[in-house]
Coordinates of C-alpha atoms in Angstrom, one line a residue:
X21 CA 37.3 63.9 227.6
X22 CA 34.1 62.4 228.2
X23 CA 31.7 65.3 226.3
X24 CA 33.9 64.3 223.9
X25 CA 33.1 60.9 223.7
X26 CA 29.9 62.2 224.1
X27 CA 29.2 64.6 221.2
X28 CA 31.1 62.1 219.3
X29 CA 28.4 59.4 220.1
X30 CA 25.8 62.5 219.6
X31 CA 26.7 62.7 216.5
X32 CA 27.2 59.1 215.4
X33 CA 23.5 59.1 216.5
X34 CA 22.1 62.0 214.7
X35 CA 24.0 61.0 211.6
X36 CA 22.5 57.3 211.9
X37 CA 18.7 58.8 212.4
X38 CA 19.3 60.7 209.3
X39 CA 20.1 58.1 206.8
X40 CA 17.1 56.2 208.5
X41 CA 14.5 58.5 207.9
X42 CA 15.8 59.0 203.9
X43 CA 16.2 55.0 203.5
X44 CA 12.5 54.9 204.7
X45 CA 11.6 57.4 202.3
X46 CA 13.0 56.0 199.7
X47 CA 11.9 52.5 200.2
X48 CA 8.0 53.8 200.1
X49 CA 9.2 56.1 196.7
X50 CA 10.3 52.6 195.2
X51 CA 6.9 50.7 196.4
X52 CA 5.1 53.8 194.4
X53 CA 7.4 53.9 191.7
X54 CA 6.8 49.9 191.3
X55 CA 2.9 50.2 191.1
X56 CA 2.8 53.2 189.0
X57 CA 5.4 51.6 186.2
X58 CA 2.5 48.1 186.9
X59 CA -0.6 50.0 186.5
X60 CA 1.1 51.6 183.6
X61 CA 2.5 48.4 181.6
X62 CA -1.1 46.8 182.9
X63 CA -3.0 49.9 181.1
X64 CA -0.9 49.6 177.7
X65 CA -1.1 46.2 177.6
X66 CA -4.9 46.3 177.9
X67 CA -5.0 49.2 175.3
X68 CA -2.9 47.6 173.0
X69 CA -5.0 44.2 173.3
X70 CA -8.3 46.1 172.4
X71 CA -6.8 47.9 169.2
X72 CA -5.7 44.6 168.2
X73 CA -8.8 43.2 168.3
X74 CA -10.6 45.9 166.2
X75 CA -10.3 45.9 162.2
X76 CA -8.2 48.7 160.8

């Protein structure tokens, strides 16, 4: 009974570690997906600012 409880608990932990380490990874994904989609609104704004300004 109790190495039941055991690998129960075992596996409650395991499980728990798991979903840990992929939250983490997806928090930093989402940090890097935030500054790239910034950098790359910044770099079109500034683009289309500088066409703007030229005559056509």
């Amino acid at each position: 009974m109790l190495l039941k409880i055991l690998g129960v608990a075992l596996a409650i932990w395991i499980v728990i570690s798991v979903l840990g380490a992929v939250f983490k990874f997806l928090g930093v994904a989402l940090v890097i997906g935030a500054l790239l989609f910034v950098g790359a609104a910044a770099y079109s704004a500034i683009k289309n600012r500088n066409n703007k300004a030229l005559p056509r």
